[in-house]
Amino acid sequence: MDFLRPASWEEALAAKAAHPTAVPIAGGTDVMVEINFDHRRPEYLLDLNRIGDLYDWEACENSVRLGASVSYSTIMENLRAELPGLALASHTVASPQIRNRGGVGGNLGTASPAGDAHPALLAAGAEVEVESAERGTRLIPIDEFYTGVKRNALAADELIRAVHIKKADGPQQFSKVGTRNAMVIAVCAFGLALHPESRTVRTGIGSAAPTPVRAKAAEEFLDAALEEGGFWDNGRIITPSVAKQFAELCSGACNPIDDVRGTASYRRHAVGVMARRTLTWTWESYRGTAARTEGAA
């Protein structure tokens, strides 16, 4: 196994073009586990740790640009207001040491359905910035990024440079089921984001299908229910029947398997429970914000 260590982003792209099978490594929190357990033996490792701009992040007017190597700890410390769903998900990632090393770019590169960042990225409507030496930069919508079990939409000569995530315009939540809150691979996970500006809801489900997925039927149902009931304007509590139907549709979006961490039926049930709870939490937060806004006016 050869170790490639570029000193700049341009050198990294050139190395990836010359060695398309090279596996990028930054935090190493996924790749090194596979190598240590002899589950993977790549011909080349492409070390990105010397590329400083991958650790940079920028809060723009309407979005945040996260370099691929920005750590979960950095997100937790600096972006709770802008990216609340992702900050909550970051809290559940392994140990403090791993949160200091691992980042969203690695989660996306590995594309494991159990990655903790994926539900929050789906719910927020992120875009992945990738680049190749030959074709330059392109943005991949998060909905198009996951193509199969641990497979993504990257071409062989492309590297992930950054993730673009819209700033939250409403409450967001993240929930995860595991034997412990952290230091464990998710049995299943669920992310929810309210978008009052567009009067829409987005979801993200992890570890309950071959890829991270959205519960689109549940979103469409809830969008219609909130609009028809005037909930966005009147701030009323969502009725139990609406919450129940939303939870059932979220469960129906799953396509899980039985494995050592949980059965398929348990995962479907747990996703439904998390969907109902996160809907309750986010809507209560929205109602509180709307009430404070009206009071101030």
PDB file of C-alpha atoms in Angstrom, residues 7 20 36 40 44 58 65 124 177 200 212 226 267 283 287-288:
ATOM      1  CA  ALA A   7       0.898  19.509  -0.001  1.00  0.00           C
ATOM      2  CA  PRO A  20      -8.180   6.862  -9.435  1.00  0.00           C
ATOM      3  CA  ASN A  36      -7.052  -2.229  10.942  1.00  0.00           C
ATOM      4  CA  ARG A  40     -10.016  -3.095   3.152  1.00  0.00           C
ATOM      5  CA  TYR A  44      -3.025   3.830  -2.470  1.00  0.00           C
ATOM      6  CA  GLU A  58     -17.484  30.276   6.053  1.00  0.00           C
ATOM      7  CA  ARG A  65     -19.664  26.383   3.377  1.00  0.00           C
ATOM      8  CA  ALA A 124     -31.280  20.688   5.448  1.00  0.00           C
ATOM      9  CA  VAL A 177     -31.268   5.009  18.446  1.00  0.00           C
ATOM     10  CA  THR A 200     -42.105  22.912   3.696  1.00  0.00           C
ATOM     11  CA  PRO A 212     -29.674   7.430   3.643  1.00  0.00           C
ATOM     12  CA  LEU A 226     -49.922  22.192   7.686  1.00  0.00           C
ATOM     13  CA  ARG A 267     -36.014  -0.131  12.881  1.00  0.00           C
ATOM     14  CA  TRP A 283     -43.244  22.327  16.079  1.00  0.00           C
ATOM     15  CA  ARG A 287     -44.748  27.900  17.933  1.00  0.00           C
ATOM     16  CA  GLY A 288     -42.599  29.449  20.640  1.00  0.00           C
TER      17      GLY A 288
END
